[in-house]
Structure formats: C-alpha cells, structure tokens
Amino acid sequence: MTESTYRIQGATGDWEVVIGLEVHAQITSHAKLFSGAATEFGAEPNTQVSLIDAAMPGMLPVPNRECIRQAVRTGMAINAVINKWSRFDRKNYFYADLPQGYQISQLYHPIVGEGEIEVTLDEKDPDSATKTIGIERIHVEQDAGKLMHDQHPTRSYVDLNRCGVALMEIVSRPDMRSPTEAGAYLRKLRTILRYVGSCDGNMEEGSMRADVNVSVRKPGGELGTRTETKNVNSVRFVMQVIEHEANRQVDVIESGGKIVQETRLFDPDKNETRSMRSKEDAHDYRYFPDPDLLPLELDDAFLEECQRSLPELPDAKRRRYESALGLSSYNAAVLTAEAETARWFEALLAEGARIQKKSEAEVAKASANWLLSELFGALNRLGKTLDDSPVGPEHGAELLALVADGTLSGTLAKQVFEIMLETGDSPEKIVEEKGLKQTSDTGAIDEVIAGILTANADKVEQYRGGKEALFGFFVGQTMKAMGGKANPKVVNELLKKALA
C-alpha cells in the first residue's frame, strides 16, 4: 500500500485531507424498486410514475427481485459481506419531490456489509502504487423525484419519473487522503459496476453520483469536522471539490473560525462549494422499520446463483492478460479499465487467432498495440467511441492478419485502415479494389534498388566507407520508389547484398 504525501500548505504548516465518498448508483433494472414503472432515461416528465410512486392511498410497495440481486452481485464483486437478513427503514423528511414524505432505505441492517476495493494510483505503472479503500456498506434505497426551477419565472415544477428508482448507496470508509486517490477509487468503482452490469455508471445522466465528505487535520492527528458536498456528477468535479473544500477549511481554521458539519453544493462554473444546510444526524430523520415491508431473507440457492453470474472482474482479467497473453502491465490495465474495451479486445483476439490459425497468446501483442494506438487514436480524432466505431473487431482482425502474412506492409496497412474508417469496407475488399498488396517480387525490387544506388553513387561510397547509418536512407528511397508496396524484409535483404 502506498501512503499519500498530498498536503495542504497552510500558514501554520501542513494539513492532511481525510476523504470518504458516498456513491449513489442507479441499479440496472427496467422497473423501479417497489413498483413496475419504467426507468428509461430522458422520458417526458411524469410519464413513468405509478400509483405507488405517487404515494396514492392504499398502495403497498413490493420489492423488485432483480434490484436485490444486482446489489448482492455488486457486494460479491468487492469481496463484501452479504447479509442474508436485512431490513428496510423509513427515512422521514419533507421535500416537494418526495410524495410519500419518507424515503425507503436501509439504515440499521443493510443488505451488504464491509468490503474493499484496490485502486491503482499510477496509470502508467499500475503495479507501482496501489491502495486498498475500505467499503463500509452498500444499502438499497429508492430515489426521490426532481425539482425543475427553469421552466417558469415564478414557479418550480416537479418531475416524479425518478421517484422510486432503485439506488445502491455505496459508502466508503474515510481512507482516502488526496484528490488523486478519490478519483482512482471512483473510476475503479465505476469500472466494477459496469463489469458486473449492476449500474451503467453514466455520471452525466445522473445514474451515478457522489456525496463527497471532506475534513482536514494536522498529519496523523485526530479527525476534524467534515462537510458533505452533495450530488457531484463527474470524477473531475469530485477531485475539484476535495481540493477546494480542503483549502477552504484550512483557511477557516487558521483564521480562527470553526468548521461546521453541514451539507454543501458544488458550483462547477465558479469551482467552489457553498453552504446548503446544516448536516442532519440519523435521529433527525426519525428512522424506523418500514411496516409495509417484510425483512429480506436470502437463501443459499439465491446467493449461489448471484455468485455464478459474476463475470471475470477487471483485476483478475488484467492479471490473466499479463500472465497468459504476455501483455505489459500498462497495456493490460488500459484494456481492462472499461468493460466495453475488454469485450472489444477479446472479440478482436478471438477472430485474429481464428483467421491466422494461431493461439490467442501469439496474436495478443499485435492486437493490443493496434487497438490502443491506431484505433483509439483514430476514434479520438473522429470524436467517436468503441460503441460507434466504423471498424469492428472482425475487420480489425482481418487487417492484422494481412500484415502478419505479408500481404500488407505497415505503411500500406495505415492507408487501408484510413479507407476502412471512411467506408466501413473490409480490408480485403479495399486491398483488391485499390491494388494495395505488398510485393515480394525480388526482380522488381532489385531493379528499383539498382536505380537508386546508381543515382546515389556518392552515398554508396560513403556507406561502404563505414557510414552504416546511410542504410536507412536506401531503405526509405526504395520503399518510396515502390509506393510503399515493397516487402520491407525483402528490401532489407536485397539492399544488404547490393551494398556488400
């Protein structure tokens, strides 16, 4: 484990930051936690509201089995304790977008107990700096609705589409000591959720957001009073909140003030937090067991099914890429950082091995290098993602196979790839139509080499006199004269003979 050296430089010396995150992750489900209403993002306001969501009299909640299953699977993915017995509580407070006047949550008996996540602090060298962040609990709860203040000059409107949507609240321990650690934790958690399929992790759509708890203290001293900044919806903003709030707290303390435990909001335009309300304690919400819901009791068969359904998780996949496929730790880390990238790579790998009649380990390095450099570079340039890539894994594998069997040189492969991006055609079709096959015709290459050596007799003399660096010049001139279609290996062999 790597200890953080991040400090806030105050007038009285260094200050240490203590950080904990409460992440609200919307559970992947077509229906809400206690009703059959839809959960689709972007629907017209108040079109996905059942009588239960609207808290009509006599309506009784019924737990959605899939939401419970996804929470359990998430707990298993972080090696957490799964509580076979858990219970729902009512968290009582009034807000205009909460029709019931309470939120159904789990305070005293959550469905998931303690777990942990190991994070990488240096993406370029994933094995050099790691830290384990403790998870205190995961509980399941329903979301509130949404107030819209920009629809009318004097009125606020209420959209209840989100009301009753199932959330996992994933509560970390205060183990993080820098914005970098918090960013790494949030990214890793999002990666795990996406691998498991329990949350899509789309922070920009509000399906994953973080409450950021920050306090400061003298290094190694007693914990200070914390503030909570609510509903931060990007990794970058979380890191900015920590930096701003830590500096603000140090300034307050050093000027003789006192930090008040409160809830704050983040203004990304001004890059600052501001006070929202004093921080309530549990007793302020008058929690009590929900009388309409029986406790959840999970049997062994249900837990075994949840365990069997888990995919290969990112850390295990990264280790396999390194050990079984021989990839570098950096490439393996990048390829497994997102579930979509890993799935795309494995499709490329399987198809490449099939076409070339080799093992996946034999084609892995070339496949990884092409995906991470050529394809990612092109997609960044085009403003696209793997999901909408003009080139799929099958055509990518075909292109790599044409390079491996000598049909295409590296230069020609780049030309073919650019045409693939524009047209979506297969590389074989492009090679045939454009006449881009690499030539290994020694007679044709010998003829070109002879002409180049004649035209550069002075350089030939210098090379033979010991200036061996000129060999690259002759290779370049030959490849240029043949339009990049000459087999580089053959060119090198023939040039060495001609210059001997």
Short mmCIF file of C-alpha atoms in Angstrom, two decimals:
data_model
loop_
_atom_site.label_atom_id
_atom_site.label_comp_id
_atom_site.label_asym_id
_atom_site.label_seq_id
_atom_site.Cartn_x
_atom_site.Cartn_y
_atom_site.Cartn_z
CA MET A 1 0.00 0.00 0.00
CA THR A 2 1.21 3.50 -0.90
CA GLU A 3 0.89 6.30 1.65
CA SER A 4 -0.21 9.67 0.27
CA THR A 5 2.10 12.65 0.54
CA TYR A 6 -0.61 15.10 -0.53
CA ARG A 7 -0.76 18.08 1.84
CA ILE A 8 -2.46 21.46 2.01
CA GLN A 9 0.12 24.16 2.66
CA GLY A 10 -1.31 26.43 5.36
CA ALA A 11 0.11 29.41 7.22
CA THR A 12 0.63 27.20 10.30
CA GLY A 13 2.18 24.29 8.40
CA ASP A 14 0.98 21.23 6.52
CA TRP A 15 -2.57 19.83 6.74
CA GLU A 16 -3.75 16.36 5.82
CA VAL A 17 -7.04 15.73 4.00
CA VAL A 18 -9.39 12.92 5.03
CA ILE A 19 -11.92 11.86 2.39
CA GLY A 20 -14.87 9.49 2.26
CA LEU A 21 -17.33 9.02 -0.61
CA GLU A 22 -20.98 8.00 -0.58
CA VAL A 23 -21.75 6.92 -4.13
CA HIS A 24 -25.35 6.64 -5.29
CA ALA A 25 -25.52 4.17 -8.20
CA GLN A 26 -28.76 3.60 -10.06
CA ILE A 27 -29.39 -0.13 -10.27
CA THR A 28 -29.77 -1.54 -13.76
CA SER A 29 -33.40 -2.58 -13.94
CA HIS A 30 -36.33 -1.99 -16.28
CA ALA A 31 -38.63 -1.34 -13.31
CA LYS A 32 -38.37 0.67 -10.10
CA LEU A 33 -37.51 -0.69 -6.66
CA PHE A 34 -41.08 -1.08 -5.39
CA SER A 35 -43.24 -0.64 -8.49
CA GLY A 36 -43.46 -1.74 -12.12
CA ALA A 37 -42.96 1.77 -13.53
CA ALA A 38 -40.29 2.15 -16.21
CA THR A 39 -36.84 3.65 -15.54
CA GLU A 40 -35.82 4.79 -19.04
CA PHE A 41 -33.67 7.91 -19.06
CA GLY A 42 -34.90 11.02 -20.87
CA ALA A 43 -38.63 10.28 -20.89
CA GLU A 44 -41.15 13.13 -20.83
CA PRO A 45 -41.72 14.42 -17.26
CA ASN A 46 -44.19 12.42 -15.14
CA THR A 47 -44.75 9.71 -17.77
CA GLN A 48 -43.08 6.94 -15.72
CA VAL A 49 -44.99 7.25 -12.45
CA SER A 50 -47.13 4.51 -10.93
CA LEU A 51 -49.71 4.96 -8.18
CA ILE A 52 -47.10 3.59 -5.75
CA ASP A 53 -44.52 6.18 -6.83
CA ALA A 54 -47.10 8.94 -6.45
CA ALA A 55 -47.94 7.66 -2.92
CA MET A 56 -51.63 7.21 -3.57
CA PRO A 57 -53.58 5.97 -0.51
CA GLY A 58 -53.64 2.21 -0.03
CA MET A 59 -50.66 1.49 -2.30
CA LEU A 60 -48.20 -1.08 -0.94
CA PRO A 61 -44.56 -1.49 -2.10
CA VAL A 62 -43.30 -4.85 -3.39
CA PRO A 63 -39.51 -5.32 -3.67
CA ASN A 64 -38.09 -5.83 -7.16
CA ARG A 65 -36.14 -9.10 -7.04
CA GLU A 66 -33.74 -8.02 -9.79
CA CYS A 67 -32.72 -4.89 -7.87
CA ILE A 68 -31.91 -7.00 -4.81
CA ARG A 69 -29.97 -9.46 -6.99
CA GLN A 70 -27.88 -6.69 -8.54
CA ALA A 71 -26.99 -5.24 -5.14
CA VAL A 72 -25.86 -8.67 -3.91
CA ARG A 73 -23.78 -9.25 -7.06
CA THR A 74 -22.11 -5.86 -6.56
CA GLY A 75 -21.26 -6.75 -2.97
CA MET A 76 -19.75 -10.04 -4.09
CA ALA A 77 -17.63 -8.21 -6.69
CA ILE A 78 -15.93 -6.16 -3.95
CA ASN A 79 -15.47 -9.16 -1.63
CA ALA A 80 -18.00 -7.74 0.82
CA VAL A 81 -20.04 -9.47 3.49
CA ILE A 82 -23.52 -10.35 2.18
CA ASN A 83 -26.12 -10.17 4.89
CA LYS A 84 -28.67 -12.95 4.49
CA TRP A 85 -31.09 -10.95 6.65
CA SER A 86 -31.65 -7.26 6.01
CA ARG A 87 -34.47 -4.80 6.54
CA PHE A 88 -35.94 -1.65 5.03
CA ASP A 89 -36.38 1.51 7.09
CA ARG A 90 -38.31 4.71 6.57
CA LYS A 91 -36.24 7.89 6.48
CA ASN A 92 -38.72 10.65 7.24
CA TYR A 93 -38.37 14.13 5.78
CA PHE A 94 -40.49 16.51 3.75
CA TYR A 95 -39.50 17.60 0.28
CA ALA A 96 -41.67 18.60 -2.64
CA ASP A 97 -40.36 15.81 -4.90
CA LEU A 98 -40.90 13.07 -2.29
CA PRO A 99 -44.66 12.30 -2.37
CA GLN A 100 -44.57 9.76 0.48
CA GLY A 101 -42.97 12.17 2.93
CA TYR A 102 -40.33 9.49 3.59
CA GLN A 103 -37.69 7.56 1.69
CA ILE A 104 -37.47 3.78 1.97
CA SER A 105 -33.84 2.98 2.73
CA GLN A 106 -31.70 0.65 4.90
CA LEU A 107 -30.01 2.29 7.87
CA TYR A 108 -29.64 -0.33 10.57
CA HIS A 109 -29.50 -3.58 8.60
CA PRO A 110 -28.05 -3.08 5.08
CA ILE A 111 -28.00 -5.86 2.54
CA VAL A 112 -24.19 -5.64 2.04
CA GLY A 113 -21.61 -5.17 4.78
CA GLU A 114 -17.88 -4.50 4.75
CA GLY A 115 -15.79 -4.91 1.61
CA GLU A 116 -12.82 -3.31 -0.13
CA ILE A 117 -11.52 -2.04 -3.46
CA GLU A 118 -7.87 -1.93 -4.52
CA VAL A 119 -7.05 1.11 -6.65
CA THR A 120 -4.10 1.99 -8.87
CA LEU A 121 -2.60 5.42 -8.31
CA ASP A 122 -0.21 5.50 -11.29
CA GLU A 123 -1.89 4.54 -14.58
CA LYS A 124 1.45 4.38 -16.43
CA ASP A 125 2.85 1.86 -13.95
CA PRO A 126 -0.18 0.05 -12.49
CA ASP A 127 1.79 -2.20 -10.16
CA SER A 128 3.97 0.51 -8.61
CA ALA A 129 1.43 2.33 -6.44
CA THR A 130 -1.76 0.77 -5.11
CA LYS A 131 -4.04 1.39 -2.19
CA THR A 132 -6.92 -0.54 -0.64
CA ILE A 133 -10.02 1.52 0.14
CA GLY A 134 -12.46 0.06 2.64
CA ILE A 135 -16.18 -0.16 1.92
CA GLU A 136 -18.36 0.22 4.99
CA ARG A 137 -21.67 -0.90 3.48
CA ILE A 138 -23.97 -0.98 0.48
CA HIS A 139 -27.63 -0.38 1.10
CA VAL A 140 -30.57 -0.29 -1.27
CA GLU A 141 -32.94 2.65 -1.32
CA GLN A 142 -35.40 4.48 -3.55
CA ASP A 143 -34.56 7.75 -5.29
CA ALA A 144 -36.58 10.94 -4.94
CA GLY A 145 -38.06 12.91 -7.82
CA LYS A 146 -36.63 16.05 -9.37
CA LEU A 147 -37.48 19.73 -8.97
CA MET A 148 -37.18 21.85 -12.12
CA HIS A 149 -36.63 25.55 -11.45
CA ASP A 150 -36.02 26.74 -15.02
CA GLN A 151 -39.45 26.05 -16.54
CA HIS A 152 -41.28 29.11 -15.22
CA PRO A 153 -40.18 32.53 -13.90
CA THR A 154 -42.01 32.23 -10.55
CA ARG A 155 -42.81 28.53 -10.10
CA SER A 156 -40.93 25.26 -9.68
CA TYR A 157 -42.19 22.09 -11.34
CA VAL A 158 -41.93 18.52 -10.09
CA ASP A 159 -40.92 15.54 -12.25
CA LEU A 160 -41.54 12.22 -10.49
CA ASN A 161 -40.01 9.97 -13.16
CA ARG A 162 -37.01 9.21 -10.92
CA CYS A 163 -39.15 8.78 -7.82
CA GLY A 164 -38.82 5.17 -6.69
CA VAL A 165 -35.87 4.33 -8.95
CA ALA A 166 -33.61 1.79 -7.21
CA LEU A 167 -30.28 3.04 -5.90
CA MET A 168 -27.31 1.40 -4.26
CA GLU A 169 -25.62 3.72 -1.79
CA ILE A 170 -22.01 2.56 -1.62
CA VAL A 171 -20.36 4.08 1.45
CA SER A 172 -16.57 4.09 1.65
CA ARG A 173 -14.51 4.38 4.79
CA PRO A 174 -12.59 7.66 5.22
CA ASP A 175 -9.47 6.00 3.80
CA MET A 176 -8.62 8.43 1.01
CA ARG A 177 -6.03 11.17 1.53
CA SER A 178 -5.86 13.06 -1.78
CA PRO A 179 -7.95 14.05 -4.80
CA THR A 180 -5.94 11.52 -6.83
CA GLU A 181 -6.92 8.66 -4.52
CA ALA A 182 -10.57 9.68 -4.58
CA GLY A 183 -10.52 9.91 -8.38
CA ALA A 184 -8.88 6.49 -8.66
CA TYR A 185 -11.43 4.99 -6.26
CA LEU A 186 -14.41 6.42 -8.14
CA ARG A 187 -13.06 5.27 -11.51
CA LYS A 188 -12.38 1.76 -10.19
CA LEU A 189 -15.81 1.52 -8.57
CA ARG A 190 -17.47 2.62 -11.81
CA THR A 191 -15.44 0.03 -13.72
CA ILE A 192 -16.56 -2.75 -11.37
CA LEU A 193 -20.22 -1.70 -11.59
CA ARG A 194 -20.04 -1.75 -15.38
CA TYR A 195 -18.36 -5.16 -15.46
CA VAL A 196 -21.00 -6.57 -13.14
CA GLY A 197 -23.76 -4.83 -15.07
CA SER A 198 -25.43 -3.51 -11.92
CA CYS A 199 -25.13 0.17 -12.97
CA ASP A 200 -24.25 1.83 -16.28
CA GLY A 201 -22.04 4.37 -14.49
CA ASN A 202 -23.20 7.29 -16.64
CA MET A 203 -22.49 10.16 -14.28
CA GLU A 204 -23.55 12.76 -16.84
CA GLU A 205 -27.06 11.23 -16.84
CA GLY A 206 -27.21 11.13 -13.05
CA SER A 207 -27.20 7.34 -12.77
CA MET A 208 -24.05 7.55 -10.66
CA ARG A 209 -23.21 10.48 -8.40
CA ALA A 210 -21.13 11.04 -5.31
CA ASP A 211 -21.54 12.81 -1.99
CA VAL A 212 -18.04 13.96 -1.02
CA ASN A 213 -17.10 14.02 2.68
CA VAL A 214 -14.01 16.12 3.43
CA SER A 215 -12.23 17.09 6.64
CA VAL A 216 -8.72 18.33 7.43
CA ARG A 217 -6.32 17.70 10.29
CA LYS A 218 -2.69 18.04 11.18
CA PRO A 219 -0.91 14.97 9.73
CA GLY A 220 -1.72 11.96 11.88
CA GLY A 221 -3.89 13.98 14.27
CA GLU A 222 -7.49 13.49 15.34
CA LEU A 223 -10.19 13.62 12.70
CA GLY A 224 -11.61 17.06 12.02
CA THR A 225 -15.22 18.08 11.46
CA ARG A 226 -16.37 17.02 8.00
CA THR A 227 -18.57 18.63 5.42
CA GLU A 228 -20.57 16.76 2.79
CA THR A 229 -20.84 18.10 -0.76
CA LYS A 230 -23.89 16.57 -2.42
CA ASN A 231 -24.55 15.06 -5.84
CA VAL A 232 -21.23 15.57 -7.61
CA ASN A 233 -21.56 14.05 -11.07
CA SER A 234 -18.07 13.57 -12.51
CA VAL A 235 -14.70 12.25 -11.38
CA ARG A 236 -13.08 15.57 -12.28
CA PHE A 237 -15.61 17.52 -10.22
CA VAL A 238 -15.11 15.21 -7.22
CA MET A 239 -11.38 15.95 -7.32
CA GLN A 240 -12.06 19.69 -7.63
CA VAL A 241 -14.48 19.60 -4.69
CA ILE A 242 -11.86 17.97 -2.49
CA GLU A 243 -9.16 20.46 -3.39
CA HIS A 244 -11.40 23.49 -2.94
CA GLU A 245 -13.09 22.29 0.24
CA ALA A 246 -9.83 21.25 1.91
CA ASN A 247 -8.25 24.62 1.20
CA ARG A 248 -11.39 26.43 2.38
CA GLN A 249 -11.42 24.51 5.66
CA VAL A 250 -7.74 25.22 6.32
CA ASP A 251 -8.34 28.93 5.69
CA VAL A 252 -11.31 28.96 8.09
CA ILE A 253 -9.43 27.14 10.86
CA GLU A 254 -6.25 29.19 10.53
CA SER A 255 -8.22 32.44 10.65
CA GLY A 256 -9.72 31.43 13.99
CA GLY A 257 -13.01 30.06 12.67
CA LYS A 258 -14.66 26.69 13.21
CA ILE A 259 -15.78 24.11 10.64
CA VAL A 260 -19.48 23.38 10.91
CA GLN A 261 -20.81 19.93 9.97
CA GLU A 262 -23.02 20.82 7.03
CA THR A 263 -24.21 19.86 3.58
CA ARG A 264 -22.75 21.88 0.72
CA LEU A 265 -23.27 22.16 -3.04
CA PHE A 266 -20.60 22.44 -5.74
CA ASP A 267 -20.71 25.14 -8.39
CA PRO A 268 -18.52 23.88 -11.27
CA ASP A 269 -18.66 27.23 -13.08
CA LYS A 270 -17.09 29.03 -10.13
CA ASN A 271 -15.15 25.96 -8.92
CA GLU A 272 -16.36 26.44 -5.36
CA THR A 273 -18.65 24.91 -2.77
CA ARG A 274 -21.33 26.78 -0.87
CA SER A 275 -23.43 26.01 2.17
CA MET A 276 -26.80 24.33 1.62
CA ARG A 277 -28.00 23.30 5.09
CA SER A 278 -26.73 22.03 8.44
CA LYS A 279 -25.91 18.32 8.37
CA GLU A 280 -28.64 16.22 9.91
CA ASP A 281 -27.96 13.19 12.08
CA ALA A 282 -29.87 9.91 11.89
CA HIS A 283 -32.23 10.86 14.73
CA ASP A 284 -33.31 13.94 12.79
CA TYR A 285 -34.88 11.68 10.17
CA ARG A 286 -36.83 9.60 12.73
CA TYR A 287 -35.83 6.29 11.15
CA PHE A 288 -38.00 3.27 11.95
CA PRO A 289 -38.58 -0.14 10.28
CA ASP A 290 -40.93 0.10 7.31
CA PRO A 291 -44.19 -1.56 8.43
CA ASP A 292 -45.23 -2.36 4.85
CA LEU A 293 -42.17 -4.45 4.03
CA LEU A 294 -41.06 -7.77 5.47
CA PRO A 295 -37.31 -8.24 6.09
CA LEU A 296 -35.29 -9.59 3.18
CA GLU A 297 -34.14 -13.16 3.74
CA LEU A 298 -31.71 -14.53 1.16
CA ASP A 299 -31.30 -18.30 0.78
CA ASP A 300 -28.17 -20.17 -0.29
CA ALA A 301 -29.54 -21.01 -3.74
CA PHE A 302 -30.12 -17.31 -4.49
CA LEU A 303 -26.61 -16.39 -3.32
CA GLU A 304 -25.02 -19.20 -5.33
CA GLU A 305 -26.82 -18.04 -8.47
CA CYS A 306 -25.59 -14.49 -7.89
CA GLN A 307 -22.01 -15.73 -7.50
CA ARG A 308 -22.17 -17.88 -10.63
CA SER A 309 -23.49 -14.96 -12.67
CA LEU A 310 -20.48 -12.73 -12.00
CA PRO A 311 -18.15 -12.14 -14.96
CA GLU A 312 -14.36 -12.16 -14.83
CA LEU A 313 -13.66 -8.94 -12.93
CA PRO A 314 -11.10 -6.29 -14.00
CA ASP A 315 -8.27 -7.20 -11.62
CA ALA A 316 -8.47 -10.90 -12.49
CA LYS A 317 -8.71 -10.08 -16.19
CA ARG A 318 -5.67 -7.79 -16.01
CA ARG A 319 -3.60 -10.50 -14.32
CA ARG A 320 -4.66 -13.01 -16.99
CA TYR A 321 -3.74 -10.63 -19.81
CA GLU A 322 -0.28 -10.27 -18.29
CA SER A 323 0.37 -13.92 -17.47
CA ALA A 324 -1.46 -15.83 -20.23
CA LEU A 325 -1.21 -13.33 -23.09
CA GLY A 326 2.17 -11.77 -22.26
CA LEU A 327 0.91 -8.17 -22.35
CA SER A 328 2.67 -5.37 -20.48
CA SER A 329 1.10 -4.29 -17.20
CA TYR A 330 0.27 -0.90 -18.73
CA ASN A 331 -1.48 -2.33 -21.80
CA ALA A 332 -3.32 -4.86 -19.67
CA ALA A 333 -4.50 -2.11 -17.32
CA VAL A 334 -5.76 0.10 -20.15
CA LEU A 335 -7.53 -2.78 -21.90
CA THR A 336 -9.37 -3.80 -18.72
CA ALA A 337 -10.20 -0.31 -17.43
CA GLU A 338 -13.58 -0.40 -19.18
CA ALA A 339 -15.71 -3.49 -19.74
CA GLU A 340 -16.50 -2.35 -23.30
CA THR A 341 -12.80 -2.14 -24.17
CA ALA A 342 -12.09 -5.60 -22.77
CA ARG A 343 -15.01 -7.13 -24.68
CA TRP A 344 -13.89 -5.46 -27.93
CA PHE A 345 -10.31 -6.62 -27.43
CA GLU A 346 -11.35 -10.20 -26.73
CA ALA A 347 -13.52 -10.27 -29.87
CA LEU A 348 -10.53 -8.95 -31.86
CA LEU A 349 -8.28 -11.53 -30.25
CA ALA A 350 -10.57 -14.50 -30.91
CA GLU A 351 -11.14 -13.54 -34.55
CA GLY A 352 -7.44 -12.86 -35.12
CA ALA A 353 -6.46 -16.24 -33.71
CA ARG A 354 -9.06 -17.96 -35.90
CA ILE A 355 -8.01 -16.24 -39.13
CA GLN A 356 -4.27 -16.66 -38.56
CA LYS A 357 -4.68 -20.19 -37.17
CA LYS A 358 -2.60 -19.25 -34.12
CA SER A 359 -3.18 -19.15 -30.37
CA GLU A 360 -4.58 -16.00 -28.78
CA ALA A 361 -1.26 -15.51 -26.98
CA GLU A 362 0.56 -15.39 -30.35
CA VAL A 363 -1.62 -12.60 -31.73
CA ALA A 364 -2.24 -10.72 -28.45
CA LYS A 365 0.60 -8.16 -28.53
CA ALA A 366 -0.02 -7.04 -32.10
CA SER A 367 -3.76 -6.86 -31.41
CA ALA A 368 -3.32 -4.83 -28.22
CA ASN A 369 -0.84 -2.41 -29.81
CA TRP A 370 -3.09 -1.81 -32.83
CA LEU A 371 -6.20 -1.28 -30.70
CA LEU A 372 -4.54 1.09 -28.22
CA SER A 373 -2.55 3.14 -30.73
CA GLU A 374 -4.15 3.01 -34.18
CA LEU A 375 -7.84 2.51 -33.40
CA PHE A 376 -8.02 4.60 -30.22
CA GLY A 377 -6.05 7.35 -31.93
CA ALA A 378 -8.45 7.37 -34.88
CA LEU A 379 -11.55 7.34 -32.68
CA ASN A 380 -10.22 10.26 -30.63
CA ARG A 381 -9.63 12.16 -33.84
CA LEU A 382 -13.16 11.40 -35.06
CA GLY A 383 -14.81 12.07 -31.69
CA LYS A 384 -16.20 8.52 -31.55
CA THR A 385 -16.16 5.66 -29.06
CA LEU A 386 -15.75 1.91 -29.50
CA ASP A 387 -19.54 1.57 -29.46
CA ASP A 388 -19.87 3.62 -32.65
CA SER A 389 -16.54 2.70 -34.25
CA PRO A 390 -16.67 2.45 -38.06
CA VAL A 391 -14.30 -0.53 -37.77
CA GLY A 392 -15.41 -3.61 -35.86
CA PRO A 393 -13.30 -6.39 -34.29
CA GLU A 394 -13.75 -8.69 -37.30
CA HIS A 395 -12.35 -6.19 -39.80
CA GLY A 396 -9.62 -5.22 -37.34
CA ALA A 397 -8.54 -8.85 -37.06
CA GLU A 398 -8.61 -9.19 -40.85
CA LEU A 399 -6.34 -6.16 -41.25
CA LEU A 400 -3.84 -7.52 -38.72
CA ALA A 401 -3.85 -10.89 -40.48
CA LEU A 402 -2.98 -9.22 -43.80
CA VAL A 403 0.02 -7.59 -42.10
CA ALA A 404 1.07 -10.83 -40.46
CA ASP A 405 1.05 -12.85 -43.70
CA GLY A 406 2.98 -10.17 -45.61
CA THR A 407 0.12 -9.01 -47.83
CA LEU A 408 0.38 -5.52 -46.34
CA SER A 409 3.35 -3.56 -45.02
CA GLY A 410 2.91 -1.31 -42.01
CA THR A 411 2.67 1.71 -44.29
CA LEU A 412 0.06 0.10 -46.53
CA ALA A 413 -1.89 -1.09 -43.50
CA LYS A 414 -2.23 2.51 -42.35
CA GLN A 415 -3.57 3.50 -45.78
CA VAL A 416 -6.06 0.64 -45.78
CA PHE A 417 -7.15 1.49 -42.24
CA GLU A 418 -7.92 5.09 -43.20
CA ILE A 419 -10.13 3.85 -46.03
CA MET A 420 -11.83 1.41 -43.64
CA LEU A 421 -12.66 4.31 -41.33
CA GLU A 422 -14.20 6.27 -44.20
CA THR A 423 -16.12 3.47 -45.91
CA GLY A 424 -16.60 0.67 -43.37
CA ASP A 425 -15.42 -1.79 -46.06
CA SER A 426 -13.41 -4.89 -45.24
CA PRO A 427 -9.62 -4.64 -45.65
CA GLU A 428 -9.56 -7.49 -48.19
CA LYS A 429 -12.05 -5.66 -50.40
CA ILE A 430 -10.03 -2.44 -50.16
CA VAL A 431 -6.75 -4.21 -50.96
CA GLU A 432 -8.25 -5.83 -54.06
CA GLU A 433 -10.00 -2.69 -55.33
CA LYS A 434 -7.07 -0.32 -54.70
CA GLY A 435 -4.29 -2.69 -55.67
CA LEU A 436 -2.50 -2.17 -52.38
CA LYS A 437 -0.91 -5.58 -51.99
CA GLN A 438 2.66 -5.65 -50.81
CA THR A 439 5.11 -7.09 -53.34
CA SER A 440 7.89 -9.53 -52.58
CA ASP A 441 8.92 -9.80 -56.24
CA THR A 442 12.71 -9.81 -55.90
CA GLY A 443 13.23 -9.00 -59.55
CA ALA A 444 11.15 -5.82 -59.39
CA ILE A 445 12.74 -4.77 -56.12
CA ASP A 446 16.28 -5.47 -57.44
CA GLU A 447 15.58 -3.27 -60.41
CA VAL A 448 14.48 -0.35 -58.23
CA ILE A 449 17.47 -0.81 -55.89
CA ALA A 450 19.89 -0.75 -58.81
CA GLY A 451 18.47 2.56 -59.99
CA ILE A 452 18.68 4.11 -56.51
CA LEU A 453 22.29 3.01 -55.99
CA THR A 454 23.27 4.41 -59.39
CA ALA A 455 21.60 7.74 -58.64
CA ASN A 456 23.32 7.95 -55.25
CA ALA A 457 26.81 6.69 -56.02
CA ASP A 458 28.40 9.14 -53.57
CA LYS A 459 26.30 7.80 -50.70
CA VAL A 460 27.07 4.22 -51.72
CA GLU A 461 30.75 5.07 -51.43
CA GLN A 462 30.24 6.68 -48.01
CA TYR A 463 28.28 3.63 -46.80
CA ARG A 464 30.97 1.25 -47.95
CA GLY A 465 33.50 3.51 -46.28
CA GLY A 466 31.88 2.84 -42.90
CA LYS A 467 28.91 5.25 -42.71
CA GLU A 468 26.41 2.48 -41.96
CA ALA A 469 23.67 4.90 -40.84
CA LEU A 470 23.02 5.54 -44.55
CA PHE A 471 21.41 2.11 -44.84
CA GLY A 472 18.13 3.59 -43.60
CA PHE A 473 18.31 6.18 -46.39
CA PHE A 474 18.49 3.46 -49.04
CA VAL A 475 15.58 1.56 -47.45
CA GLY A 476 13.46 4.71 -47.39
CA GLN A 477 14.28 5.58 -51.01
CA THR A 478 13.40 2.05 -52.15
CA MET A 479 10.09 2.00 -50.28
CA LYS A 480 9.24 5.46 -51.63
CA ALA A 481 10.04 4.44 -55.20
CA MET A 482 7.74 1.42 -54.86
CA GLY A 483 4.90 3.38 -53.34
CA GLY A 484 5.25 1.63 -50.00
CA LYS A 485 4.26 -1.71 -51.57
CA ALA A 486 7.61 -3.46 -51.26
CA ASN A 487 8.05 -6.04 -48.53
CA PRO A 488 10.40 -4.32 -46.04
CA LYS A 489 12.05 -7.59 -45.09
CA VAL A 490 12.85 -8.42 -48.70
CA VAL A 491 14.05 -4.85 -49.32
CA ASN A 492 16.48 -5.09 -46.40
CA GLU A 493 17.87 -8.43 -47.57
CA LEU A 494 18.35 -7.31 -51.18
CA LEU A 495 19.92 -3.98 -50.18
CA LYS A 496 22.46 -5.71 -47.95
CA LYS A 497 23.52 -7.89 -50.88
CA ALA A 498 23.67 -4.98 -53.31
CA LEU A 499 25.72 -2.81 -50.95
CA ALA A 500 28.13 -5.56 -49.89
#
